[in-house]
Coordinates of N, CA and C in Angstrom, one line a residue:
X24 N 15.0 4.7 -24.0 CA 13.9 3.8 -24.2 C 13.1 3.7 -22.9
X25 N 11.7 3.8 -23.1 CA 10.8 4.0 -21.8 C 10.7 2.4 -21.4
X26 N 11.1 2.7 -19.8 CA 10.8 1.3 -19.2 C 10.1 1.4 -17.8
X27 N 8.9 0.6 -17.4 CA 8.1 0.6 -16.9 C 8.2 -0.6 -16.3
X28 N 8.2 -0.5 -14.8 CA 8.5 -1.8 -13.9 C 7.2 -2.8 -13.7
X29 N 7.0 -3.7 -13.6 CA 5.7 -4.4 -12.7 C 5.0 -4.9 -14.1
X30 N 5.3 -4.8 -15.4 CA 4.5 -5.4 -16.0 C 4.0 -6.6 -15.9
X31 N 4.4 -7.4 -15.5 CA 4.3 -8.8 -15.6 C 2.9 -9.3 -14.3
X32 N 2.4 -10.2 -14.5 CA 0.8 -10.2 -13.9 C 1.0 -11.1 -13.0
X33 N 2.3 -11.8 -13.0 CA 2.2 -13.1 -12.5 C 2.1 -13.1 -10.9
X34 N 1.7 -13.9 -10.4 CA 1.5 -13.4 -8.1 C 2.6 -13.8 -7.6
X35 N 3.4 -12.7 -6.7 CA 4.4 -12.7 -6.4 C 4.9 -13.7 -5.2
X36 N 3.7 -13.7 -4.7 CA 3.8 -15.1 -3.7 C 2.7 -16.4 -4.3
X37 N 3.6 -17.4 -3.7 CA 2.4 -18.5 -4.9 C 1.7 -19.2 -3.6
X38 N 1.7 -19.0 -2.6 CA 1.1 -19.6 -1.7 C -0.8 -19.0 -1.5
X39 N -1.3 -20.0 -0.8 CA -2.8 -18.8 -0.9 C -3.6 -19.2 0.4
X40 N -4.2 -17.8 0.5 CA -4.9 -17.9 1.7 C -3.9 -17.4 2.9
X41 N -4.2 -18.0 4.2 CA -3.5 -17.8 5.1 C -2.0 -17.8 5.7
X42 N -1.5 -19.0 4.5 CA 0.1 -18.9 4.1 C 0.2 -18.6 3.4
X43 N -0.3 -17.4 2.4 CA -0.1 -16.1 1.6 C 0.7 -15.1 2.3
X44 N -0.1 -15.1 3.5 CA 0.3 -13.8 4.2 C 1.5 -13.7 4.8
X45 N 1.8 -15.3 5.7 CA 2.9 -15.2 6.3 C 4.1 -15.4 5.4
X46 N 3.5 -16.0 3.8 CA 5.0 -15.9 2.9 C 5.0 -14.6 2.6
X47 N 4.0 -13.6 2.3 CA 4.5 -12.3 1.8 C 5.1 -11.4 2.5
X48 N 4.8 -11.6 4.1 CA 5.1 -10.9 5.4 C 7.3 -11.0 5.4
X49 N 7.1 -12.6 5.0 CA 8.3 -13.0 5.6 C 9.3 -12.9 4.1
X50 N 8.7 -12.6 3.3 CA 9.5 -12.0 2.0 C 10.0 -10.7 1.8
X51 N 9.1 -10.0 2.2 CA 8.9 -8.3 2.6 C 10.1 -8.3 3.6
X52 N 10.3 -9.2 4.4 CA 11.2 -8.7 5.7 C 12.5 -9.3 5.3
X53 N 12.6 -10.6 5.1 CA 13.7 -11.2 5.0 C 14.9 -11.1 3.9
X54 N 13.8 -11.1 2.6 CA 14.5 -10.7 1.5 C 14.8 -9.6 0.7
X55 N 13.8 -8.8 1.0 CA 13.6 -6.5 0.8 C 14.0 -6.4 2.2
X56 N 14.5 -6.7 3.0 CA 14.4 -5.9 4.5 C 13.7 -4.7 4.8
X57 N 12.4 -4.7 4.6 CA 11.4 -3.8 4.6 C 10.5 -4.3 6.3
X58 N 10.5 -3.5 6.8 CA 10.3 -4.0 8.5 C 8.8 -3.6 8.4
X59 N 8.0 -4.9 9.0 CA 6.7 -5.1 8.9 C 6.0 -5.5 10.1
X60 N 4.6 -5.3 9.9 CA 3.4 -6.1 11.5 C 2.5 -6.1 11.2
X61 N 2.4 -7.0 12.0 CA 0.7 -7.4 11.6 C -0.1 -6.0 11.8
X62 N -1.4 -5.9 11.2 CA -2.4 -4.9 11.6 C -3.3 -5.1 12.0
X63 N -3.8 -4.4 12.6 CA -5.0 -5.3 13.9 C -6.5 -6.3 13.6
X64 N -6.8 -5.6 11.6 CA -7.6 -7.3 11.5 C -8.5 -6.9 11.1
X65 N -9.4 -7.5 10.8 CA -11.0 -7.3 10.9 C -12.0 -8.5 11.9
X66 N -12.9 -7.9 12.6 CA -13.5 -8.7 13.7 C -14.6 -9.8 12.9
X67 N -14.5 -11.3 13.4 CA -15.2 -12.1 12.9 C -16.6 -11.7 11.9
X68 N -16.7 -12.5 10.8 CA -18.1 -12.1 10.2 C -19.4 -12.1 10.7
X69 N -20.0 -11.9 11.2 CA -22.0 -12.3 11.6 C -22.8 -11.8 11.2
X70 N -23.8 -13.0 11.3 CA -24.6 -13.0 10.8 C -25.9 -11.6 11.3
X71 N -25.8 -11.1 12.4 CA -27.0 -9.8 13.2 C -26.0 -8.6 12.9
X72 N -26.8 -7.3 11.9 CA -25.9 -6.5 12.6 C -26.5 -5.9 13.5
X73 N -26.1 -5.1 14.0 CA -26.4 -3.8 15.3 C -27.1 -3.3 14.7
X74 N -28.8 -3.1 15.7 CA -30.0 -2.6 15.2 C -30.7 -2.7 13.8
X75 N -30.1 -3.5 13.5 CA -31.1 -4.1 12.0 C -31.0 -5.7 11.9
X76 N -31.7 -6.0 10.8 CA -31.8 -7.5 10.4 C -31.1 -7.5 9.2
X77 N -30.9 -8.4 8.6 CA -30.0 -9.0 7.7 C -31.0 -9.8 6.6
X78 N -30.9 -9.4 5.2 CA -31.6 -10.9 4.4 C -30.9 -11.9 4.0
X79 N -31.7 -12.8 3.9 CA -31.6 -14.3 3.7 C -30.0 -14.5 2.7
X80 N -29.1 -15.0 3.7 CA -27.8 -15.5 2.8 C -27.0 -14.1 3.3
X81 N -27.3 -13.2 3.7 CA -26.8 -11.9 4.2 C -25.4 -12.1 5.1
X82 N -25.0 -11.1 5.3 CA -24.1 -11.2 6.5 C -23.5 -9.7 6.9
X83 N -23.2 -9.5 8.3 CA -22.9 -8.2 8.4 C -21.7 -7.5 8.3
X84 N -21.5 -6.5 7.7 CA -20.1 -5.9 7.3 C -19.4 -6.4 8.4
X85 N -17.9 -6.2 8.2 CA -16.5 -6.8 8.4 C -16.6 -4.9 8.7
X86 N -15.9 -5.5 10.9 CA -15.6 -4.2 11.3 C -14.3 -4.4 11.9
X87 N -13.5 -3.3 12.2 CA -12.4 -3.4 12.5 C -12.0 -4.1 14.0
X88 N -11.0 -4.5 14.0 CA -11.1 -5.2 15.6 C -10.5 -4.0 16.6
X89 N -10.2 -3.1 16.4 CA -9.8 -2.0 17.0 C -11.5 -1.4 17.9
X90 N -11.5 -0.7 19.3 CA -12.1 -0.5 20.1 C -13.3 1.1 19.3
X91 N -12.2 1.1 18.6 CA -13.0 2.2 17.7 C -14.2 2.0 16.4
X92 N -15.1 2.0 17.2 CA -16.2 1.3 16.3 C -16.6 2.0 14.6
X93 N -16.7 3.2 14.7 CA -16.4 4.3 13.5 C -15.1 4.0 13.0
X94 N -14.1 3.0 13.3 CA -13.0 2.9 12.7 C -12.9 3.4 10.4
X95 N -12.3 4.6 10.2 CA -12.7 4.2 9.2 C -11.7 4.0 8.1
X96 N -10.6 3.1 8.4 CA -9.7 2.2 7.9 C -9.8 0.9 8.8
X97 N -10.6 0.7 8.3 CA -11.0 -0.8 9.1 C -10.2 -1.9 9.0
X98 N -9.2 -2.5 10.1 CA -8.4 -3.6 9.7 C -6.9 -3.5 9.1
X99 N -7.2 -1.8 8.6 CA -5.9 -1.6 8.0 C -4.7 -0.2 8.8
X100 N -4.9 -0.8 9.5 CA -3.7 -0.1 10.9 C -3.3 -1.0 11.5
X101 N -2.4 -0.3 12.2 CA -1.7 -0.6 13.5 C -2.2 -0.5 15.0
X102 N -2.0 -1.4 15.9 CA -2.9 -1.2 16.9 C -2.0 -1.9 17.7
X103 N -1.9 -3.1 18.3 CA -1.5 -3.8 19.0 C -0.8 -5.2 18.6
X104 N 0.4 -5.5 18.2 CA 1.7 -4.0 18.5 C 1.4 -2.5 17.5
X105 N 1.7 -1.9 18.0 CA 2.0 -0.4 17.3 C 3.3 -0.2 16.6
X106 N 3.0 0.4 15.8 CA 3.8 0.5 14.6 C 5.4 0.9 15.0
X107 N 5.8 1.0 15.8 CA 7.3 0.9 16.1 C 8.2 -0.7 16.8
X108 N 7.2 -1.8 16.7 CA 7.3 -2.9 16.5 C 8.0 -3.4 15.5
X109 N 7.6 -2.7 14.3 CA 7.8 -3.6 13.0 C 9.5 -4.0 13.1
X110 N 10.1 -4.9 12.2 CA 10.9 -5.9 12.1 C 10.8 -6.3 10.7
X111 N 12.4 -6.6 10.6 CA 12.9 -7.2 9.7 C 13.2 -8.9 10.1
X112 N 12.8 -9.1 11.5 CA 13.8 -10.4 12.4 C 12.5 -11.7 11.9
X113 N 12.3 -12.6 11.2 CA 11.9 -13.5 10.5 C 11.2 -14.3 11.8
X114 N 11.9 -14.3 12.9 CA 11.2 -15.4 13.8 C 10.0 -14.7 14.4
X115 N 9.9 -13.3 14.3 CA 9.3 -12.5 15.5 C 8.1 -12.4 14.1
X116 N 8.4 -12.8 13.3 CA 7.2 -12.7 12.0 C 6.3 -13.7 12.3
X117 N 7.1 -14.6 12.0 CA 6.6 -16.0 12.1 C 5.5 -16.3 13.3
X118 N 5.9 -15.4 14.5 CA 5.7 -16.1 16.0 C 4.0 -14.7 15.9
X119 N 4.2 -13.7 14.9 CA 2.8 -13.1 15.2 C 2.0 -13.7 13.9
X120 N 2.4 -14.2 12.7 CA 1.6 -14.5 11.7 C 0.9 -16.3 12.1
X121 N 1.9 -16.7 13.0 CA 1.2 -17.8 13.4 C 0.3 -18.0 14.7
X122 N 0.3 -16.9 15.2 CA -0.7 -16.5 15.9 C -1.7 -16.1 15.6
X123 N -1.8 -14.9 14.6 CA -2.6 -13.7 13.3 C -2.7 -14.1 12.3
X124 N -3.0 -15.5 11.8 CA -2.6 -15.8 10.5 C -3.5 -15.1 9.3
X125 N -4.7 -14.4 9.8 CA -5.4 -13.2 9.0 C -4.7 -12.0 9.1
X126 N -3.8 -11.6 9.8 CA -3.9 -10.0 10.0 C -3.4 -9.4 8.8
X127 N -3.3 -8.8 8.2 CA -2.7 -7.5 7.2 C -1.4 -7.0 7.6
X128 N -0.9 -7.2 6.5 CA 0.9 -7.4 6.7 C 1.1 -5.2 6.1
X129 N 1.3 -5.2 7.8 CA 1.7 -3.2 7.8 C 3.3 -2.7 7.5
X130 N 3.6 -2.4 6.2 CA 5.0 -2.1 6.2 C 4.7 -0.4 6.8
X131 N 6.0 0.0 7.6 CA 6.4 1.1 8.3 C 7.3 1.6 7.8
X132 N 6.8 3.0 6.8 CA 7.4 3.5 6.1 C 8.6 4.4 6.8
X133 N 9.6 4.5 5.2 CA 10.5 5.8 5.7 C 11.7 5.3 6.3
X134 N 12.4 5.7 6.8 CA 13.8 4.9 7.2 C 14.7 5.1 5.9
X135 N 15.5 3.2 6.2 CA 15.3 2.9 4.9 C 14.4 2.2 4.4
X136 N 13.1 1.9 4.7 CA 12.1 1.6 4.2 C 11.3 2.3 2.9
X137 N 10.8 1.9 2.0 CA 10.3 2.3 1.0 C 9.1 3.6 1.7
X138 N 8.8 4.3 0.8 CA 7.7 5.5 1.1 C 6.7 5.4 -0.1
X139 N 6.0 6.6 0.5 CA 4.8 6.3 -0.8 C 3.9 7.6 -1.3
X140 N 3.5 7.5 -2.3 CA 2.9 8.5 -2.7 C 1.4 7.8 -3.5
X141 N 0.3 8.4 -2.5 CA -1.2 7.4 -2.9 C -2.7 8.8 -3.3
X142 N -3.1 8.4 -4.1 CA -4.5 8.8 -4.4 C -6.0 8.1 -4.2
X143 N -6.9 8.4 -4.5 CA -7.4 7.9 -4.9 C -7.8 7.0 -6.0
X144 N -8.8 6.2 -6.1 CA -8.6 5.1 -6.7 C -8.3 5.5 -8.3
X145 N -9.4 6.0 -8.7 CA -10.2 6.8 -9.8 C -9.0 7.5 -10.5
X146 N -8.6 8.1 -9.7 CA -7.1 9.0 -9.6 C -6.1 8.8 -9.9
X147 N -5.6 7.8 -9.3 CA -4.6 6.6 -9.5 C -4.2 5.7 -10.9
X148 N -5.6 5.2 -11.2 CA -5.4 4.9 -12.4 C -5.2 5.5 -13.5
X149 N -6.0 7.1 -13.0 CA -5.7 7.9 -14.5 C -4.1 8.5 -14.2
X150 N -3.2 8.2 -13.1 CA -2.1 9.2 -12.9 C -1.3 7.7 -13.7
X151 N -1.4 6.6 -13.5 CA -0.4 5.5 -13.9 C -0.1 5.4 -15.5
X152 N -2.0 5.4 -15.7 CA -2.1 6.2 -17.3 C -1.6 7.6 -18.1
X153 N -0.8 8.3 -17.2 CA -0.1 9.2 -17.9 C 1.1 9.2 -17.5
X154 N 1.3 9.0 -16.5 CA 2.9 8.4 -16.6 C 3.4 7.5 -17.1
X155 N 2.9 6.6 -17.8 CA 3.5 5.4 -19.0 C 3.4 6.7 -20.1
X156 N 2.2 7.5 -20.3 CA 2.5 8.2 -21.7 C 3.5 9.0 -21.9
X157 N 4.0 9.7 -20.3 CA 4.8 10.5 -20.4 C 6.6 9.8 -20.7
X158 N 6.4 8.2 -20.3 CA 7.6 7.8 -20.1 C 8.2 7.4 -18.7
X159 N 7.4 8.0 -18.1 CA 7.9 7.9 -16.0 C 8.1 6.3 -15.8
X160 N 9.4 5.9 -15.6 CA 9.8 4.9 -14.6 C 9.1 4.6 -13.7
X161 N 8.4 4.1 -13.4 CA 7.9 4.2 -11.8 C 8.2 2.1 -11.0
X162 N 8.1 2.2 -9.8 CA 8.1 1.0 -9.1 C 7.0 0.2 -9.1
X163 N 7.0 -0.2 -7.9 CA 5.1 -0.7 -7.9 C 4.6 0.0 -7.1
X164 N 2.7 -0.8 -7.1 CA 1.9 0.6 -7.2 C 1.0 -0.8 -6.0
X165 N 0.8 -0.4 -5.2 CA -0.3 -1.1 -4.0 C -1.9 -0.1 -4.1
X166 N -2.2 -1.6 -4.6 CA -4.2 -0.9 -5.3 C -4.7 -1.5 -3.8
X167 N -6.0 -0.2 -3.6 CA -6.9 -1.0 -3.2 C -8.2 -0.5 -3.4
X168 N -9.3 -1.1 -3.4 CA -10.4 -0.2 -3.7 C -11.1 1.2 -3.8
X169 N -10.5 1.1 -2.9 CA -10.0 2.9 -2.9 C -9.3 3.7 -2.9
X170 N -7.9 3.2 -3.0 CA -6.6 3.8 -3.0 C -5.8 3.2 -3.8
X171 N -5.0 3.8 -4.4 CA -3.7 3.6 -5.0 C -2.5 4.1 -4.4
X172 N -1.3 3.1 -4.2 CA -0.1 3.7 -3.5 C 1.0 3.3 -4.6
X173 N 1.7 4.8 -5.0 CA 2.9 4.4 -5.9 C 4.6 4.4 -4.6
X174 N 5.0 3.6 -4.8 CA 5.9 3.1 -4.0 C 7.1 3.8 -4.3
X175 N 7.9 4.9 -3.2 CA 9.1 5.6 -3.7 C 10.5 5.7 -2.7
X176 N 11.5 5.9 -2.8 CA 12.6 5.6 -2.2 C 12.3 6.6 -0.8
X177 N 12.6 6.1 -0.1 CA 13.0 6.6 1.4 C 13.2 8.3 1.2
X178 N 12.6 9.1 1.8 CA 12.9 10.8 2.0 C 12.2 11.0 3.2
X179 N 13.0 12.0 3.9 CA 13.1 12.6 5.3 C 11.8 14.1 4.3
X180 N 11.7 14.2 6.0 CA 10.0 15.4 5.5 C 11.1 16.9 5.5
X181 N 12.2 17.1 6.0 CA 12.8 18.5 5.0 C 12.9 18.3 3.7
X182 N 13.6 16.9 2.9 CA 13.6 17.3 1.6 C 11.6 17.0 1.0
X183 N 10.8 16.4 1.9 CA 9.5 16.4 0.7 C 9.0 18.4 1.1
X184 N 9.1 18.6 2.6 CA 9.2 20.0 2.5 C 9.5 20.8 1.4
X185 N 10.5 20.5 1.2 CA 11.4 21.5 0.0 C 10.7 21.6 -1.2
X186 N 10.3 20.1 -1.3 CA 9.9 19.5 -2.6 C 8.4 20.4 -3.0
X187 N 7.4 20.4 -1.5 CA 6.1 20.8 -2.1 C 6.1 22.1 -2.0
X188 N 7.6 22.7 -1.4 CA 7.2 24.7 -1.9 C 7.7 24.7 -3.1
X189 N 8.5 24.2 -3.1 CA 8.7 24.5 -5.0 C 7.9 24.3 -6.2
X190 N 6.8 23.7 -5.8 CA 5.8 23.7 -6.7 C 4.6 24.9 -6.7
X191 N 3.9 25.0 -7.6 CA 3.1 25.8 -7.2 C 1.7 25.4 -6.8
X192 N 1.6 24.6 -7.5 CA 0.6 23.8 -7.2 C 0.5 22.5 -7.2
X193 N -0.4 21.6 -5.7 CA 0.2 20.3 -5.9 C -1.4 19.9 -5.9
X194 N -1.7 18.1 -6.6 CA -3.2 17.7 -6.3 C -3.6 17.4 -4.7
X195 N -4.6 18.1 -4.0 CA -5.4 17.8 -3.0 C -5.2 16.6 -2.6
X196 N -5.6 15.7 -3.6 CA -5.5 14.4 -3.7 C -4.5 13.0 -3.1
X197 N -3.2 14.2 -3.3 CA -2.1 13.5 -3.2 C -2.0 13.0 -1.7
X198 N -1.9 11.7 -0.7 CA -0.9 11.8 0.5 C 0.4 11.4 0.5
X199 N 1.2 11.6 1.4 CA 2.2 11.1 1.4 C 2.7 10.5 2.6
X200 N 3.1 8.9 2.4 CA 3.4 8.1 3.9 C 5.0 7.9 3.7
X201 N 5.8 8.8 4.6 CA 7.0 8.9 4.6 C 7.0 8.9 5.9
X202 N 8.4 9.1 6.8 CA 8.9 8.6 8.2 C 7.4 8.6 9.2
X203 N 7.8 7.8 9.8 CA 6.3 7.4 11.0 C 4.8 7.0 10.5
X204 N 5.4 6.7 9.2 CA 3.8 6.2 8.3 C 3.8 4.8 8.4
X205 N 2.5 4.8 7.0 CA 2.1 3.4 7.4 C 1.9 2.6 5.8
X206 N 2.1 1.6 5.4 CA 1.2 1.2 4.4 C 1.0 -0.3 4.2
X207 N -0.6 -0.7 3.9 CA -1.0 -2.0 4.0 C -0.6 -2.7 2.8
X208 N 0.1 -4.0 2.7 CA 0.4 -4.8 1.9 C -0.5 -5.6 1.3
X209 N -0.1 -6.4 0.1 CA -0.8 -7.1 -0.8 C -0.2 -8.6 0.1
X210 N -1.1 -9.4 0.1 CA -2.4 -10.0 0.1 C -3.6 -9.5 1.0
X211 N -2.8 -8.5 1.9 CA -3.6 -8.8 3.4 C -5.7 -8.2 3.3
X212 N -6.0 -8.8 3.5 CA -7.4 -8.2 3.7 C -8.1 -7.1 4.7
X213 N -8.7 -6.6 4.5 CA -9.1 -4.8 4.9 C -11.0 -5.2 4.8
X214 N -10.8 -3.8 5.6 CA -12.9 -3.9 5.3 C -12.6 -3.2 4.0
X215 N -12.5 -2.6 3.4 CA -12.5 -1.7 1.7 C -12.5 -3.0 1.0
X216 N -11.6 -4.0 1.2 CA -11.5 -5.3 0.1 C -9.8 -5.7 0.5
X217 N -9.3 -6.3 -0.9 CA -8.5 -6.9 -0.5 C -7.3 -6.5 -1.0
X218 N -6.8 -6.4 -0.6 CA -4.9 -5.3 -1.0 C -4.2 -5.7 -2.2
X219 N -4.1 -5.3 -3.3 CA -3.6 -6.0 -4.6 C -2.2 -5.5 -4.9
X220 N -1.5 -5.9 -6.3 CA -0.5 -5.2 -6.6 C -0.9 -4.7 -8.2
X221 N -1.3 -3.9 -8.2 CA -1.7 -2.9 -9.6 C -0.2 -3.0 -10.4
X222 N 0.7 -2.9 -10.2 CA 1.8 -2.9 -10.8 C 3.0 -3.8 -9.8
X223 N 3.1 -5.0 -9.7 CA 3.9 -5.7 -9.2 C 5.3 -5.6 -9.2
X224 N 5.8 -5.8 -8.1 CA 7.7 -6.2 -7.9 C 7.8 -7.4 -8.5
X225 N 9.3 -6.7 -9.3 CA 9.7 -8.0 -10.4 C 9.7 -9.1 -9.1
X226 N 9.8 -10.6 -10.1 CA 9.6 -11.6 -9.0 C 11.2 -11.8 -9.0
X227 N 12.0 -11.2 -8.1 CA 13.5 -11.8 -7.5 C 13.4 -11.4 -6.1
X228 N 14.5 -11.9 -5.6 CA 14.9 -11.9 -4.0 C 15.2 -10.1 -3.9
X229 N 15.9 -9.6 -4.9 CA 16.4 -8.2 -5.0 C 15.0 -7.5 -4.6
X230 N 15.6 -6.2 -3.5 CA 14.7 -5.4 -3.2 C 14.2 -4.8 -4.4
X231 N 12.8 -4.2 -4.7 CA 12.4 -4.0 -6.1 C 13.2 -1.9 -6.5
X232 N 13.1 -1.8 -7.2 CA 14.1 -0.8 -7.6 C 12.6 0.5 -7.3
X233 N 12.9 1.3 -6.7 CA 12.2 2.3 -5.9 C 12.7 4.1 -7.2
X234 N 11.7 5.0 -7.5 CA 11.8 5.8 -7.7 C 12.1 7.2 -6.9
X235 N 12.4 8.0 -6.9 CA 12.7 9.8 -6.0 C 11.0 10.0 -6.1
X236 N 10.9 10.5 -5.0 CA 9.6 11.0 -4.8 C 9.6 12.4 -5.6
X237 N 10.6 13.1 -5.8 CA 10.0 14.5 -6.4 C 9.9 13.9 -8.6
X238 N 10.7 13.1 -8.5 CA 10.5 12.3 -10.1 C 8.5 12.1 -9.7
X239 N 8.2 11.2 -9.2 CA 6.6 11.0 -8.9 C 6.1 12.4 -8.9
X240 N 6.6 12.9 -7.6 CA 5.2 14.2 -7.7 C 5.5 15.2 -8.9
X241 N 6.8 15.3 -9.0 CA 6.7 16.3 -10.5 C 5.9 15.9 -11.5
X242 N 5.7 14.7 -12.1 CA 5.2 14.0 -13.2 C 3.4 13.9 -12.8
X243 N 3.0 14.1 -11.6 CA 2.1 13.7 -11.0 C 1.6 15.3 -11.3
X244 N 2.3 16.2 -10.6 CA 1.9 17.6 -11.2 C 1.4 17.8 -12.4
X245 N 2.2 17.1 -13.2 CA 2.4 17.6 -14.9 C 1.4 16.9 -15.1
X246 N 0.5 16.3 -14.7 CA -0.3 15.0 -15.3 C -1.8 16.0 -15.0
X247 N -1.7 16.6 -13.9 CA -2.7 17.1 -13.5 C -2.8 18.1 -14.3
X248 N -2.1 18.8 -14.5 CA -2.4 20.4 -14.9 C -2.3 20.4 -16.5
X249 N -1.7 19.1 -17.3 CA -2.0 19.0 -18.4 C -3.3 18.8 -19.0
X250 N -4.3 18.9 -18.8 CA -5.8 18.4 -19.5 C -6.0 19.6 -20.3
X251 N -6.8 19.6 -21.5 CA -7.2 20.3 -22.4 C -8.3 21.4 -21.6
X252 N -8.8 21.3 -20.6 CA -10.0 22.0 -20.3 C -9.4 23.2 -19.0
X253 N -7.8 22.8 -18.9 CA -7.5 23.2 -17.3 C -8.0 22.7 -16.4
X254 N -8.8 21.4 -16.5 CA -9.1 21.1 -14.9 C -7.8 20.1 -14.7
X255 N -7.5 18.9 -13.3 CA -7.6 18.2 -12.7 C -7.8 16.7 -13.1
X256 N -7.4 16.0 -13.5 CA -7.4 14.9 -14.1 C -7.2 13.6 -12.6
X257 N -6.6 14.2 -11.5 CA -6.2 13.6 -10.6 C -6.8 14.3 -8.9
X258 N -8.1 15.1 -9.8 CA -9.3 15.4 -8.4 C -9.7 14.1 -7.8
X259 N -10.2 14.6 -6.6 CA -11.3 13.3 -6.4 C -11.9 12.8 -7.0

């Protein structure tokens, strides 16, 4: 019998706004032991941008607070602390979300930390839509405007090594954030928009039940290379 995780729509934290963040932060860590940090933000809104004007009710894009002005994951990294900070330790949560109570809650993949396998957006939706057809199990899926992340159990880069010679062909499309990676969580806010859960963790204390990455990219293969025309279903 095909079963498919995250159906349920309901928000996994019930708090909103800026005690969204620090309950999703401190849920992620305390009750998944998934080791987390803040991400460096996005810099206040204003009203002037740089060398132009603005119309009436306008305001200027939301830039990353990072010193890199072409930043082009804006808000959604690691910067200061850097990503070997992250923690499972609830006070050291508390003591930067109450400080950052905007920043974007960065889980640090790999370990035993969850990993992930992301497309694009476009992409994403059509890969989730054929993994229900095919049957595929899968976890939850972290949307954001432009990306889709399917969420998968912890692997070291010899076995994804292994995993992508064996295929013959894998989609372009595909990344993969395993040991020393990175991925932005749902509530947190980004310049792209705002971090969702396309397919949500059942709501219990239990860490959510994680898939094999080669189960994902096999099915993700098969998804691509099945289309009636031979193209790509999971191109850009």
């Amino acid at each position: 019998m095909r079963e498919i995780l995250g159906r349920r729509r309901k928000p996994l934290f019930r708090r909103s706004g800026r005690s969204a963040l620090l309950g999703a932060a401190l849920h992620c860590a305390t009750e998944w032991q998934w080791p987390v940090l803040p991400g460096v933000g996005l810099r206040p809104a204003g009203r002037q941008p740089a060398g132009g004007r603005l119309g009436l009710g306008e305001r200027a894009p939301r830039r990353c607070n990072c010193p890199d002005a072409d930043c082009v994951v804006p808000g959604a990294h690691p910067f200061d602390p850097g990503l070997l900070a992250a923690t499972t330790d609830a006070r050291m949560i508390r003591w930067w979300w109450t400080n950052r109570p905007d920043a974007p809650i960065v889980l640090a993949t790999g370990g035993r930390a969850p990993c992930a396998v992301s497309l694009p957006a476009v992409a994403g939706a059509r890969a989730l839509a054929a993994l229900d057809h095919f049957g595929v199990r899968i976890g939850p899926v972290v949307a954001t405007p432009t990306r889709w992340s399917l969420l998968v159990s912890p692997y070291g880069l010899p076995e994804l090594g292994e995993l992508l010679s064996s295929q013959d062909w894998v989609p372009s499309s595909l990344r993969f954030h395993g040991e020393g990676g990175y991925l932005v969580l749902p509530p947190s806010p980004t310049g792209a928009g705002k971090v969702r859960w396309e397919r949500p963790p059942a709501t219990t204390q239990a860490a959510p039940w994680l898939p094999k990455v080669a189960t994902i990219v096999d099915a993700l293969v098969m998804a691509s290379t099945s289309t009636p025309d031979g193209g790509s279903r999971l191109a850009y």
